Amino acid sequence: MGSLHCRSCRYGFMPPYVLERVAVQGSERLRNVARHTLTTDQTFRTQRGPQVIEPVTAPLPRATPGQPARYVYSAEHRQELPGQLIRKEGEEASHDPAVDEAYRWLGATYRFFWEVFERDAIDGRGMPLIGTVHYDQDYDNAFWNGAQMVFGDGDGELFNRFTASLDVVAHELAHGVTEREAGLVYAYQSGALNESFSDVFGSLVRQHYLNRTATQADWLIGAELLTDQVNGRAMRSLAEPGTAYDDPVLGRDPQPDHMRDYVDTQADNGGVHINSGIPNRAFYLVAMALGGYAWRAPGRIWYDTLRDPRLAADCDFATFAWLTEDNADRRFGRQSREVVAIRDAWRAVGVTS
């Protein structure tokens, strides 16, 4: 199984094309940071399955239903996982901002999946939520490796620490949910759907935490990552793919919002971070058409589809669109507003005609 067809692999938040751009356009320090991050990421991509270099020595207790089991470690700026345990479930704040952010946002993500879908952690059976902060030196990424979440501190010039953003933490945890429910192949359209699920649920976790309706939400992913030196609002926008940033160093957000602009590429595992803009936009359109809290009807339909046994590992956009409509029909009825909104959204982004 080649790197373009991995089912259990390392899912990095930062698109490689962003780092590749920084490696050319950045200052000498930023070029070195970007190249080092890319090299580290490539090492993980060539390894199959969870890569826990320093495994936890004893099994961690599972969560009680409705209560997360969080364990936050520090790699102490080395490439060692999970590292030194700093804070576990129920302990007081550590006063390390990265540790306490990871702890808080892991909890917010757990509460979302439990309160909205009655899902008990990543595997639905109380799996401990393990996070490692302070990974490596100036590491410009965060990732889910099949066993835990890992967060870099960023370079401090373009990118802040990756724990600063709730939706980034939720995005990475959602990769674990998708991995266990659907095993979507991380390449081309199925890989873009994989990324889109993480963006959708990342945004919904944030909306749930802030108690915001679809019209009140900003629909941005990774807004807290960008420093004030970057000309941009976030790393991605579900509402307006392709508009999140336009910066001399980072370049311009390349995400399309319609199939006419679909990017056919071998890079980025077949454009998984790029073309996810199309299903992201479709979800946004559904949420806006229905109004209210987006995690209710739209989120439930997407979650139902994620768990649908008909969702093949290599599912394409058109098949996914049909499945969302069918799941809306099953839950709300063929003549429902939900079915109409979904049908209209997929037509609007050019997936169906």
C-alpha atoms as a printed R data frame, in Angstrom:
    type eleno elety resid chain resno       x      y       z
1   ATOM     1    CA   MET     A     1   0.000  0.000   0.000
2   ATOM     2    CA   GLY     A     2   1.640  3.243  -1.143
3   ATOM     3    CA   SER     A     3   1.641  6.600   0.595
4   ATOM     4    CA   LEU     A     4  -1.245  7.821  -1.535
5   ATOM     5    CA   HIS     A     5  -3.445  4.992  -0.321
6   ATOM     6    CA   CYS     A     6  -2.809  4.769   3.418
7   ATOM     7    CA   ARG     A     7  -5.752  3.990   5.697
8   ATOM     8    CA   SER     A     8  -3.863  4.324   8.973
9   ATOM     9    CA   CYS     A     9  -1.417  7.165   8.602
10  ATOM    10    CA   ARG     A    10  -0.356 10.438  10.116
11  ATOM    11    CA   TYR     A    11  -2.880 13.202   9.442
12  ATOM    12    CA   GLY     A    12  -1.149 16.591   9.597
13  ATOM    13    CA   PHE     A    13  -3.123 19.795   9.978
14  ATOM    14    CA   MET     A    14  -0.768 22.031   8.017
15  ATOM    15    CA   PRO     A    15  -1.036 21.508   4.246
16  ATOM    16    CA   PRO     A    16   2.369 20.659   2.757
17  ATOM    17    CA   TYR     A    17   1.945 23.299   0.048
18  ATOM    18    CA   VAL     A    18   1.956 26.018   2.731
19  ATOM    19    CA   LEU     A    19   5.233 24.790   4.183
20  ATOM    20    CA   GLU     A    20   6.726 24.361   0.716
21  ATOM    21    CA   ARG     A    21   5.883 27.972  -0.047
22  ATOM    22    CA   VAL     A    22   7.458 29.178   3.222
23  ATOM    23    CA   ALA     A    23  10.557 27.087   2.439
24  ATOM    24    CA   VAL     A    24  11.046 29.259  -0.650
25  ATOM    25    CA   GLN     A    25   9.607 32.673   0.265
26  ATOM    26    CA   GLY     A    26  10.382 32.952   3.981
27  ATOM    27    CA   SER     A    27  13.334 34.450   5.794
28  ATOM    28    CA   GLU     A    28  16.361 32.228   6.305
29  ATOM    29    CA   ARG     A    29  15.045 31.126   9.705
30  ATOM    30    CA   LEU     A    30  11.551 30.448   8.386
31  ATOM    31    CA   ARG     A    31  12.914 28.538   5.404
32  ATOM    32    CA   ASN     A    32  14.877 26.318   7.761
33  ATOM    33    CA   VAL     A    33  11.861 25.794  10.029
34  ATOM    34    CA   ALA     A    34   9.616 24.901   7.093
35  ATOM    35    CA   ARG     A    35  12.142 22.471   5.612
36  ATOM    36    CA   HIS     A    36  12.648 20.803   8.975
37  ATOM    37    CA   THR     A    37   8.883 20.431   9.474
38  ATOM    38    CA   LEU     A    38   8.487 19.001   5.963
39  ATOM    39    CA   THR     A    39  11.301 16.514   6.579
40  ATOM    40    CA   THR     A    40   9.764 15.452   9.887
41  ATOM    41    CA   ASP     A    41   6.348 15.097   8.270
42  ATOM    42    CA   GLN     A    42   7.765 13.038   5.403
43  ATOM    43    CA   THR     A    43   9.360 10.649   7.905
44  ATOM    44    CA   PHE     A    44   5.964 10.030   9.473
45  ATOM    45    CA   ARG     A    45   4.218  9.666   6.118
46  ATOM    46    CA   THR     A    46   6.573  6.865   5.075
47  ATOM    47    CA   GLN     A    47   5.755  4.896   8.231
48  ATOM    48    CA   ARG     A    48   2.553  2.858   8.461
49  ATOM    49    CA   GLY     A    49   0.265  2.866  11.435
50  ATOM    50    CA   PRO     A    50   0.548  4.656  14.781
51  ATOM    51    CA   GLN     A    51   4.064  5.857  15.522
52  ATOM    52    CA   VAL     A    52   4.477  6.129  19.257
53  ATOM    53    CA   ILE     A    53   8.226  6.182  19.773
54  ATOM    54    CA   GLU     A    54   8.046  6.031  23.560
55  ATOM    55    CA   PRO     A    55   4.845  4.116  24.316
56  ATOM    56    CA   VAL     A    56   2.867  4.552  27.494
57  ATOM    57    CA   THR     A    57   4.181  1.887  29.857
58  ATOM    58    CA   ALA     A    58   0.799  0.903  31.327
59  ATOM    59    CA   PRO     A    59  -2.714  0.934  29.893
60  ATOM    60    CA   LEU     A    60  -4.479  4.188  30.678
61  ATOM    61    CA   PRO     A    61  -7.914  4.007  32.312
62  ATOM    62    CA   ARG     A    62 -10.811  4.526  29.959
63  ATOM    63    CA   ALA     A    63 -13.346  7.259  30.451
64  ATOM    64    CA   THR     A    64 -16.570  6.886  32.367
65  ATOM    65    CA   PRO     A    65 -19.391  7.559  29.872
66  ATOM    66    CA   GLY     A    66 -19.944 11.292  29.761
67  ATOM    67    CA   GLN     A    67 -16.571 12.082  31.303
68  ATOM    68    CA   PRO     A    68 -13.332 12.307  29.277
69  ATOM    69    CA   ALA     A    69 -10.050 10.674  30.253
70  ATOM    70    CA   ARG     A    70  -7.418 13.235  29.269
71  ATOM    71    CA   TYR     A    71  -3.650 12.798  29.459
72  ATOM    72    CA   VAL     A    72  -1.451 15.662  28.304
73  ATOM    73    CA   TYR     A    73   2.277 15.117  27.893
74  ATOM    74    CA   SER     A    74   5.213 17.312  26.963
75  ATOM    75    CA   ALA     A    75   7.805 16.179  24.432
76  ATOM    76    CA   GLU     A    76  10.072 18.894  25.862
77  ATOM    77    CA   HIS     A    77  11.005 19.990  22.336
78  ATOM    78    CA   ARG     A    78  12.167 16.538  21.287
79  ATOM    79    CA   GLN     A    79  10.679 14.107  18.790
80  ATOM    80    CA   GLU     A    80   9.595 11.675  21.487
81  ATOM    81    CA   LEU     A    81   6.075 10.432  22.120
82  ATOM    82    CA   PRO     A    82   4.203 10.613  24.318
83  ATOM    83    CA   GLY     A    83   6.850 12.353  26.471
84  ATOM    84    CA   GLN     A    84   6.537 13.454  30.092
85  ATOM    85    CA   LEU     A    85   3.050 13.321  31.610
86  ATOM    86    CA   ILE     A    86   2.165 16.825  32.830
87  ATOM    87    CA   ARG     A    87  -1.579 16.807  33.460
88  ATOM    88    CA   LYS     A    88  -4.157 14.061  33.644
89  ATOM    89    CA   GLU     A    89  -7.910 14.007  34.102
90  ATOM    90    CA   GLY     A    90  -9.124 15.928  37.133
91  ATOM    91    CA   GLU     A    91  -5.813 17.620  37.971
92  ATOM    92    CA   GLU     A    92  -5.445 21.352  38.446
93  ATOM    93    CA   ALA     A    93  -4.081 23.625  35.735
94  ATOM    94    CA   SER     A    94  -0.375 23.221  35.052
95  ATOM    95    CA   HIS     A    95   0.194 26.898  34.186
96  ATOM    96    CA   ASP     A    96   1.842 25.770  30.955
97  ATOM    97    CA   PRO     A    97  -0.434 27.426  28.352
98  ATOM    98    CA   ALA     A    98   0.025 24.670  25.755
99  ATOM    99    CA   VAL     A    99  -0.714 21.900  28.265
100 ATOM   100    CA   ASP     A   100  -3.781 23.641  29.645
101 ATOM   101    CA   GLU     A   101  -5.106 24.560  26.185
102 ATOM   102    CA   ALA     A   102  -4.749 20.972  25.008
103 ATOM   103    CA   TYR     A   103  -6.513 19.744  28.153
104 ATOM   104    CA   ARG     A   104  -9.348 22.272  27.787
105 ATOM   105    CA   TRP     A   105  -9.924 21.693  24.067
106 ATOM   106    CA   LEU     A   106  -9.746 17.906  24.326
107 ATOM   107    CA   GLY     A   107 -12.485 18.224  26.911
108 ATOM   108    CA   ALA     A   108 -14.577 20.536  24.724
109 ATOM   109    CA   THR     A   109 -14.271 18.101  21.815
110 ATOM   110    CA   TYR     A   110 -15.227 15.142  23.998
111 ATOM   111    CA   ARG     A   111 -18.263 17.006  25.326
112 ATOM   112    CA   PHE     A   112 -19.402 17.873  21.818
113 ATOM   113    CA   PHE     A   113 -19.356 14.270  20.599
114 ATOM   114    CA   TRP     A   114 -20.957 13.035  23.826
115 ATOM   115    CA   GLU     A   115 -23.686 15.661  24.127
116 ATOM   116    CA   VAL     A   116 -24.575 15.834  20.424
117 ATOM   117    CA   PHE     A   117 -24.053 12.227  19.271
118 ATOM   118    CA   GLU     A   118 -23.716 10.279  22.548
119 ATOM   119    CA   ARG     A   119 -20.307  9.148  21.327
120 ATOM   120    CA   ASP     A   120 -17.940  8.193  24.136
121 ATOM   121    CA   ALA     A   121 -14.549  9.453  22.915
122 ATOM   122    CA   ILE     A   122 -12.777  8.618  19.656
123 ATOM   123    CA   ASP     A   123 -13.659  4.941  19.507
124 ATOM   124    CA   GLY     A   124 -17.095  5.291  21.127
125 ATOM   125    CA   ARG     A   125 -15.905  3.189  24.088
126 ATOM   126    CA   GLY     A   126 -14.162  5.732  26.308
127 ATOM   127    CA   MET     A   127 -10.743  5.730  24.629
128 ATOM   128    CA   PRO     A   128  -8.286  7.921  26.584
129 ATOM   129    CA   LEU     A   129  -7.533 11.230  24.889
130 ATOM   130    CA   ILE     A   130  -3.761 11.559  24.708
131 ATOM   131    CA   GLY     A   131  -2.063 14.752  23.618
132 ATOM   132    CA   THR     A   132   1.582 15.727  23.429
133 ATOM   133    CA   VAL     A   133   2.607 19.396  23.340
134 ATOM   134    CA   HIS     A   134   5.986 21.077  22.784
135 ATOM   135    CA   TYR     A   135   6.813 18.592  20.050
136 ATOM   136    CA   ASP     A   136  10.207 19.259  18.447
137 ATOM   137    CA   GLN     A   137  11.740 22.728  17.972
138 ATOM   138    CA   ASP     A   138   9.632 25.382  16.192
139 ATOM   139    CA   TYR     A   139   7.492 22.618  14.712
140 ATOM   140    CA   ASP     A   140   4.844 24.107  12.411
141 ATOM   141    CA   ASN     A   141   2.238 21.378  12.527
142 ATOM   142    CA   ALA     A   142  -0.139 19.239  14.557
143 ATOM   143    CA   PHE     A   143  -1.127 15.679  13.759
144 ATOM   144    CA   TRP     A   144  -3.091 12.575  14.717
145 ATOM   145    CA   ASN     A   145  -0.925  9.453  14.383
146 ATOM   146    CA   GLY     A   146  -3.513  6.763  15.036
147 ATOM   147    CA   ALA     A   147  -2.953  6.709  18.793
148 ATOM   148    CA   GLN     A   148  -2.713 10.285  19.990
149 ATOM   149    CA   MET     A   149  -2.656 13.969  19.086
150 ATOM   150    CA   VAL     A   150   0.616 15.878  18.774
151 ATOM   151    CA   PHE     A   151   1.081 19.656  18.743
152 ATOM   152    CA   GLY     A   152   3.994 21.831  17.741
153 ATOM   153    CA   ASP     A   153   4.682 25.255  19.204
154 ATOM   154    CA   GLY     A   154   4.842 26.985  15.829
155 ATOM   155    CA   ASP     A   155   7.649 29.271  14.695
156 ATOM   156    CA   GLY     A   156   6.374 32.380  16.488
157 ATOM   157    CA   GLU     A   157   6.619 34.550  13.366
158 ATOM   158    CA   LEU     A   158   3.970 33.106  11.046
159 ATOM   159    CA   PHE     A   159   2.309 30.516  13.252
160 ATOM   160    CA   ASN     A   160   1.447 30.445  16.937
161 ATOM   161    CA   ARG     A   161   1.320 27.272  19.003
162 ATOM   162    CA   PHE     A   162  -1.145 24.782  17.560
163 ATOM   163    CA   THR     A   163  -2.970 24.260  20.850
164 ATOM   164    CA   ALA     A   164  -4.209 27.861  20.705
165 ATOM   165    CA   SER     A   165  -7.011 26.905  18.325
166 ATOM   166    CA   LEU     A   166  -9.942 24.791  19.536
167 ATOM   167    CA   ASP     A   167 -10.934 23.836  16.006
168 ATOM   168    CA   VAL     A   168  -7.397 22.600  15.229
169 ATOM   169    CA   VAL     A   169  -7.486 20.299  18.268
170 ATOM   170    CA   ALA     A   170 -10.983 19.122  17.313
171 ATOM   171    CA   HIS     A   171  -9.909 18.689  13.680
172 ATOM   172    CA   GLU     A   172  -7.149 16.279  14.658
173 ATOM   173    CA   LEU     A   173  -9.318 14.324  17.094
174 ATOM   174    CA   ALA     A   174 -11.989 14.018  14.392
175 ATOM   175    CA   HIS     A   175  -9.442 12.249  12.186
176 ATOM   176    CA   GLY     A   176  -9.440  9.512  14.813
177 ATOM   177    CA   VAL     A   177 -13.236  9.274  14.660
178 ATOM   178    CA   THR     A   178 -13.207  9.086  10.851
179 ATOM   179    CA   GLU     A   179 -10.419  6.506  10.942
180 ATOM   180    CA   ARG     A   180 -12.452  4.231  13.201
181 ATOM   181    CA   GLU     A   181 -15.828  4.712  11.545
182 ATOM   182    CA   ALA     A   182 -15.071  4.824   7.822
183 ATOM   183    CA   GLY     A   183 -11.349  4.305   7.243
184 ATOM   184    CA   LEU     A   184 -11.499  6.743   4.324
185 ATOM   185    CA   VAL     A   185  -8.430  6.320   2.136
186 ATOM   186    CA   TYR     A   186  -6.304  9.424   2.573
187 ATOM   187    CA   ALA     A   187  -5.971 10.280  -1.103
188 ATOM   188    CA   TYR     A   188  -7.849 12.155  -3.829
189 ATOM   189    CA   GLN     A   189 -11.600 12.625  -3.241
190 ATOM   190    CA   SER     A   190 -11.904 10.167  -0.344
191 ATOM   191    CA   GLY     A   191  -8.942 11.905   1.296
192 ATOM   192    CA   ALA     A   192 -10.535 15.302   0.705
193 ATOM   193    CA   LEU     A   193 -13.698 13.979   2.358
194 ATOM   194    CA   ASN     A   194 -11.539 12.796   5.263
195 ATOM   195    CA   GLU     A   195 -10.119 16.302   5.635
196 ATOM   196    CA   SER     A   196 -13.558 17.857   5.201
197 ATOM   197    CA   PHE     A   197 -15.027 15.737   8.003
198 ATOM   198    CA   SER     A   198 -12.297 17.080  10.291
199 ATOM   199    CA   ASP     A   199 -12.929 20.678   9.223
200 ATOM   200    CA   VAL     A   200 -16.699 20.305   9.579
201 ATOM   201    CA   PHE     A   201 -16.537 18.726  13.015
202 ATOM   202    CA   GLY     A   202 -13.749 21.102  14.042
203 ATOM   203    CA   SER     A   203 -15.992 24.043  13.202
204 ATOM   204    CA   LEU     A   204 -19.012 22.439  14.883
205 ATOM   205    CA   VAL     A   205 -17.055 21.811  18.090
206 ATOM   206    CA   ARG     A   206 -16.130 25.490  18.180
207 ATOM   207    CA   GLN     A   207 -19.719 26.561  17.477
208 ATOM   208    CA   HIS     A   208 -20.995 24.220  20.200
209 ATOM   209    CA   TYR     A   209 -18.432 25.498  22.716
210 ATOM   210    CA   LEU     A   210 -19.348 29.135  21.975
211 ATOM   211    CA   ASN     A   211 -23.086 28.365  21.623
212 ATOM   212    CA   ARG     A   212 -23.232 30.005  18.189
213 ATOM   213    CA   THR     A   213 -25.799 29.429  15.469
214 ATOM   214    CA   ALA     A   214 -24.866 28.934  11.833
215 ATOM   215    CA   THR     A   215 -25.316 32.635  11.120
216 ATOM   216    CA   GLN     A   216 -23.282 33.648  14.185
217 ATOM   217    CA   ALA     A   217 -20.351 31.317  13.438
218 ATOM   218    CA   ASP     A   218 -17.230 32.508  11.614
219 ATOM   219    CA   TRP     A   219 -16.760 29.159   9.783
220 ATOM   220    CA   LEU     A   220 -12.980 29.550   9.981
221 ATOM   221    CA   ILE     A   221 -10.412 26.884  10.792
222 ATOM   222    CA   GLY     A   222  -7.176 27.806  12.542
223 ATOM   223    CA   ALA     A   223  -7.774 31.533  12.999
224 ATOM   224    CA   GLU     A   224  -5.674 31.584  16.183
225 ATOM   225    CA   LEU     A   225  -2.708 30.027  14.404
226 ATOM   226    CA   LEU     A   226  -1.855 33.084  12.336
227 ATOM   227    CA   THR     A   227   0.278 35.799  13.899
228 ATOM   228    CA   ASP     A   228  -0.318 39.473  13.154
229 ATOM   229    CA   GLN     A   229   2.503 39.286  10.604
230 ATOM   230    CA   VAL     A   230   0.315 37.227   8.252
231 ATOM   231    CA   ASN     A   231  -2.218 38.755   5.898
232 ATOM   232    CA   GLY     A   232  -5.058 36.350   6.513
233 ATOM   233    CA   ARG     A   233  -8.005 35.376   8.696
234 ATOM   234    CA   ALA     A   234  -7.327 31.656   9.170
235 ATOM   235    CA   MET     A   235  -5.956 28.593   7.423
236 ATOM   236    CA   ARG     A   236  -9.286 27.659   5.835
237 ATOM   237    CA   SER     A   237 -12.803 29.012   5.426
238 ATOM   238    CA   LEU     A   238 -15.783 26.697   5.051
239 ATOM   239    CA   ALA     A   239 -17.981 29.621   4.003
240 ATOM   240    CA   GLU     A   240 -15.612 30.980   1.373
241 ATOM   241    CA   PRO     A   241 -12.928 28.460   0.401
242 ATOM   242    CA   GLY     A   242 -10.007 30.200  -1.273
243 ATOM   243    CA   THR     A   243 -10.251 33.406   0.788
244 ATOM   244    CA   ALA     A   244  -8.684 32.483   4.138
245 ATOM   245    CA   TYR     A   245  -5.307 34.121   3.442
246 ATOM   246    CA   ASP     A   246  -3.406 35.990   0.758
247 ATOM   247    CA   ASP     A   247   0.097 36.615   2.026
248 ATOM   248    CA   PRO     A   248   3.501 37.304   0.422
249 ATOM   249    CA   VAL     A   249   5.102 34.407   2.315
250 ATOM   250    CA   LEU     A   250   2.223 31.915   2.603
251 ATOM   251    CA   GLY     A   251   0.828 32.641  -0.835
252 ATOM   252    CA   ARG     A   252  -2.891 32.590  -1.558
253 ATOM   253    CA   ASP     A   253  -5.415 30.100  -0.186
254 ATOM   254    CA   PRO     A   254  -5.793 27.622  -3.101
255 ATOM   255    CA   GLN     A   255  -9.023 25.891  -2.045
256 ATOM   256    CA   PRO     A   256 -11.757 25.702  -4.701
257 ATOM   257    CA   ASP     A   257 -15.419 26.121  -3.800
258 ATOM   258    CA   HIS     A   258 -16.809 24.439  -6.944
259 ATOM   259    CA   MET     A   259 -16.040 21.343  -9.021
260 ATOM   260    CA   ARG     A   260 -15.181 23.486 -12.037
261 ATOM   261    CA   ASP     A   261 -12.028 24.512 -10.143
262 ATOM   262    CA   TYR     A   262 -11.194 21.041  -8.789
263 ATOM   263    CA   VAL     A   263  -7.405 20.676  -8.539
264 ATOM   264    CA   ASP     A   264  -6.095 17.521 -10.224
265 ATOM   265    CA   THR     A   265  -2.721 16.898  -8.598
266 ATOM   266    CA   GLN     A   266  -0.452 14.190  -7.223
267 ATOM   267    CA   ALA     A   267   0.803 16.550  -4.505
268 ATOM   268    CA   ASP     A   268  -0.767 16.667  -1.050
269 ATOM   269    CA   ASN     A   269  -1.948 13.044  -1.374
270 ATOM   270    CA   GLY     A   270  -3.958 13.998  -4.419
271 ATOM   271    CA   GLY     A   271  -5.038 17.410  -3.123
272 ATOM   272    CA   VAL     A   272  -6.705 16.330   0.114
273 ATOM   273    CA   HIS     A   273  -6.236 19.706   1.857
274 ATOM   274    CA   ILE     A   274  -7.106 21.638  -1.308
275 ATOM   275    CA   ASN     A   275 -10.214 19.960  -2.702
276 ATOM   276    CA   SER     A   276 -11.795 19.558   0.731
277 ATOM   277    CA   GLY     A   277 -12.995 23.107   0.154
278 ATOM   278    CA   ILE     A   278 -15.769 21.761  -2.090
279 ATOM   279    CA   PRO     A   279 -17.519 19.487   0.470
280 ATOM   280    CA   ASN     A   280 -16.766 22.092   3.160
281 ATOM   281    CA   ARG     A   281 -18.703 24.688   1.186
282 ATOM   282    CA   ALA     A   282 -21.553 22.224   0.647
283 ATOM   283    CA   PHE     A   283 -21.906 21.665   4.399
284 ATOM   284    CA   TYR     A   284 -21.864 25.410   5.035
285 ATOM   285    CA   LEU     A   285 -24.636 25.942   2.479
286 ATOM   286    CA   VAL     A   286 -26.774 23.254   4.117
287 ATOM   287    CA   ALA     A   287 -26.252 24.788   7.561
288 ATOM   288    CA   MET     A   288 -27.117 28.275   6.368
289 ATOM   289    CA   ALA     A   289 -30.208 27.070   4.508
290 ATOM   290    CA   LEU     A   290 -31.533 25.299   7.600
291 ATOM   291    CA   GLY     A   291 -30.464 27.924  10.148
292 ATOM   292    CA   GLY     A   292 -30.219 27.403  13.886
293 ATOM   293    CA   TYR     A   293 -27.462 25.309  15.398
294 ATOM   294    CA   ALA     A   294 -25.474 23.586  12.663
295 ATOM   295    CA   TRP     A   295 -24.584 20.598  14.819
296 ATOM   296    CA   ARG     A   296 -28.237 19.566  14.986
297 ATOM   297    CA   ALA     A   297 -29.712 18.580  11.606
298 ATOM   298    CA   PRO     A   298 -26.673 19.154   9.302
299 ATOM   299    CA   GLY     A   299 -24.167 17.745  11.793
300 ATOM   300    CA   ARG     A   300 -26.370 14.747  12.538
301 ATOM   301    CA   ILE     A   301 -26.744 13.952   8.822
302 ATOM   302    CA   TRP     A   302 -22.983 14.147   8.261
303 ATOM   303    CA   TYR     A   303 -22.370 11.983  11.322
304 ATOM   304    CA   ASP     A   304 -24.972  9.451  10.167
305 ATOM   305    CA   THR     A   305 -23.217  9.327   6.800
306 ATOM   306    CA   LEU     A   306 -19.806  8.871   8.411
307 ATOM   307    CA   ARG     A   307 -21.180  5.820  10.221
308 ATOM   308    CA   ASP     A   308 -23.114  4.510   7.222
309 ATOM   309    CA   PRO     A   309 -21.759  1.047   6.223
310 ATOM   310    CA   ARG     A   310 -22.355  2.036   2.607
311 ATOM   311    CA   LEU     A   311 -19.641  4.713   2.892
312 ATOM   312    CA   ALA     A   312 -16.798  2.980   1.072
313 ATOM   313    CA   ALA     A   313 -13.182  3.681   1.970
314 ATOM   314    CA   ASP     A   314 -12.600  5.113  -1.508
315 ATOM   315    CA   CYS     A   315 -15.859  7.091  -1.658
316 ATOM   316    CA   ASP     A   316 -15.949 10.005  -4.109
317 ATOM   317    CA   PHE     A   317 -17.812 13.305  -3.786
318 ATOM   318    CA   ALA     A   318 -20.807 12.272  -5.888
319 ATOM   319    CA   THR     A   319 -21.388  9.092  -3.878
320 ATOM   320    CA   PHE     A   320 -21.001 10.986  -0.628
321 ATOM   321    CA   ALA     A   321 -23.520 13.579  -1.799
322 ATOM   322    CA   TRP     A   322 -26.046 10.835  -2.524
323 ATOM   323    CA   LEU     A   323 -25.439  9.252   0.885
324 ATOM   324    CA   THR     A   324 -25.999 12.543   2.727
325 ATOM   325    CA   GLU     A   325 -29.278 13.046   0.880
326 ATOM   326    CA   ASP     A   326 -30.363  9.482   1.588
327 ATOM   327    CA   ASN     A   327 -29.496  9.782   5.279
328 ATOM   328    CA   ALA     A   328 -31.439 13.034   5.455
329 ATOM   329    CA   ASP     A   329 -34.380 11.232   3.850
330 ATOM   330    CA   ARG     A   330 -34.160  8.402   6.398
331 ATOM   331    CA   ARG     A   331 -34.033 10.748   9.378
332 ATOM   332    CA   PHE     A   332 -36.285 13.618   8.263
333 ATOM   333    CA   GLY     A   333 -38.310 12.384   5.279
334 ATOM   334    CA   ARG     A   334 -38.108 12.735   1.499
335 ATOM   335    CA   GLN     A   335 -40.020 16.035   1.359
336 ATOM   336    CA   SER     A   336 -38.165 17.579   4.292
337 ATOM   337    CA   ARG     A   337 -36.313 20.902   4.305
338 ATOM   338    CA   GLU     A   338 -33.169 18.958   5.119
339 ATOM   339    CA   VAL     A   339 -33.300 16.888   1.933
340 ATOM   340    CA   VAL     A   340 -33.987 19.959  -0.195
341 ATOM   341    CA   ALA     A   341 -31.127 21.892   1.431
342 ATOM   342    CA   ILE     A   342 -28.678 19.047   0.843
343 ATOM   343    CA   ARG     A   343 -29.747 18.562  -2.751
344 ATOM   344    CA   ASP     A   344 -29.412 22.287  -3.439
345 ATOM   345    CA   ALA     A   345 -26.004 22.515  -1.743
346 ATOM   346    CA   TRP     A   346 -24.381 19.733  -3.751
347 ATOM   347    CA   ARG     A   347 -25.762 21.245  -6.954
348 ATOM   348    CA   ALA     A   348 -24.418 24.661  -5.947
349 ATOM   349    CA   VAL     A   349 -20.858 23.327  -5.664
350 ATOM   350    CA   GLY     A   350 -21.112 21.379  -8.903
351 ATOM   351    CA   VAL     A   351 -20.924 17.866  -7.451
352 ATOM   352    CA   THR     A   352 -24.388 16.952  -8.764
353 ATOM   353    CA   SER     A   353 -26.307 18.424 -11.653
